[in-house]
Amino acid sequence: MSLNIKDAVNDTCPWSGKPISADSLTTWRGHVVGFCNPGCRDKFETATRAFDQAIDKAEQP
């Protein structure tokens, strides 16, 4: 799936505060989220994946 910067819910990177870049987009909860560089995007994906796994584990009987 190709992500478009115009669909991003944010204009600035949540990690750095710098403007987002078209090569640093991801989706989260059905929305396009932008970052200033792939490193910030990857850090976000790692963090949210860790939270999702923790929630899944906590919800298991």
CSV table of C-alpha atoms in Angstrom, one decimal:
chain,number,residue,atom,x,y,z
A,1,MET,CA,0.0,0.0,0.0
A,2,SER,CA,1.3,3.4,-1.0
A,3,LEU,CA,1.0,6.1,1.6
A,4,ASN,CA,0.5,9.8,0.7
A,5,ILE,CA,1.9,12.7,2.8
A,6,LYS,CA,-1.4,14.6,2.1
A,7,ASP,CA,-3.3,12.0,4.1
A,8,ALA,CA,-1.1,12.3,7.2
A,9,VAL,CA,-2.9,13.4,10.4
A,10,ASN,CA,0.1,15.5,11.5
A,11,ASP,CA,2.4,18.1,9.9
A,12,THR,CA,5.3,17.7,12.4
A,13,CYS,CA,7.2,14.7,13.7
A,14,PRO,CA,5.9,13.7,17.1
A,15,TRP,CA,9.5,12.8,18.1
A,16,SER,CA,11.5,15.8,16.8
A,17,GLY,CA,9.0,18.5,16.0
A,18,LYS,CA,10.4,18.8,12.5
A,19,PRO,CA,8.3,18.8,9.4
A,20,ILE,CA,7.2,15.3,8.2
A,21,SER,CA,8.7,13.7,5.1
A,22,ALA,CA,7.0,11.6,2.4
A,23,ASP,CA,9.5,8.8,2.8
A,24,SER,CA,8.7,8.5,6.6
A,25,LEU,CA,5.0,7.6,6.7
A,26,THR,CA,3.3,4.7,8.5
A,27,THR,CA,-0.2,3.8,9.5
A,28,TRP,CA,-1.5,3.6,13.1
A,29,ARG,CA,-5.1,2.6,14.0
A,30,GLY,CA,-6.2,3.2,10.4
A,31,HIS,CA,-4.6,6.7,10.0
A,32,VAL,CA,-1.5,7.9,8.2
A,33,VAL,CA,1.1,9.3,10.6
A,34,GLY,CA,4.2,11.1,9.4
A,35,PHE,CA,7.7,11.5,10.7
A,36,CYS,CA,10.7,13.6,9.8
A,37,ASN,CA,12.9,10.6,8.8
A,38,PRO,CA,12.7,6.8,8.6
A,39,GLY,CA,14.5,6.4,12.0
A,40,CYS,CA,11.7,8.3,13.8
A,41,ARG,CA,9.1,6.2,12.0
A,42,ASP,CA,10.8,3.0,12.9
A,43,LYS,CA,11.2,4.0,16.5
A,44,PHE,CA,7.4,4.7,16.6
A,45,GLU,CA,6.6,1.4,15.0
A,46,THR,CA,8.8,-0.5,17.5
A,47,ALA,CA,7.2,1.3,20.4
A,48,THR,CA,3.6,0.7,19.3
A,49,ARG,CA,4.3,-2.9,18.5
A,50,ALA,CA,5.7,-3.4,22.0
A,51,PHE,CA,2.6,-1.8,23.5
A,52,ASP,CA,0.3,-3.9,21.3
A,53,GLN,CA,2.1,-7.1,22.4
A,54,ALA,CA,1.9,-6.1,26.1
A,55,ILE,CA,-1.9,-5.5,25.7
A,56,ASP,CA,-2.4,-8.8,23.9
A,57,LYS,CA,-0.5,-10.6,26.6
A,58,ALA,CA,-2.5,-8.9,29.4
A,59,GLU,CA,-5.8,-9.8,27.8
A,60,GLN,CA,-5.0,-13.5,27.5
A,61,PRO,CA,-6.7,-15.7,30.1
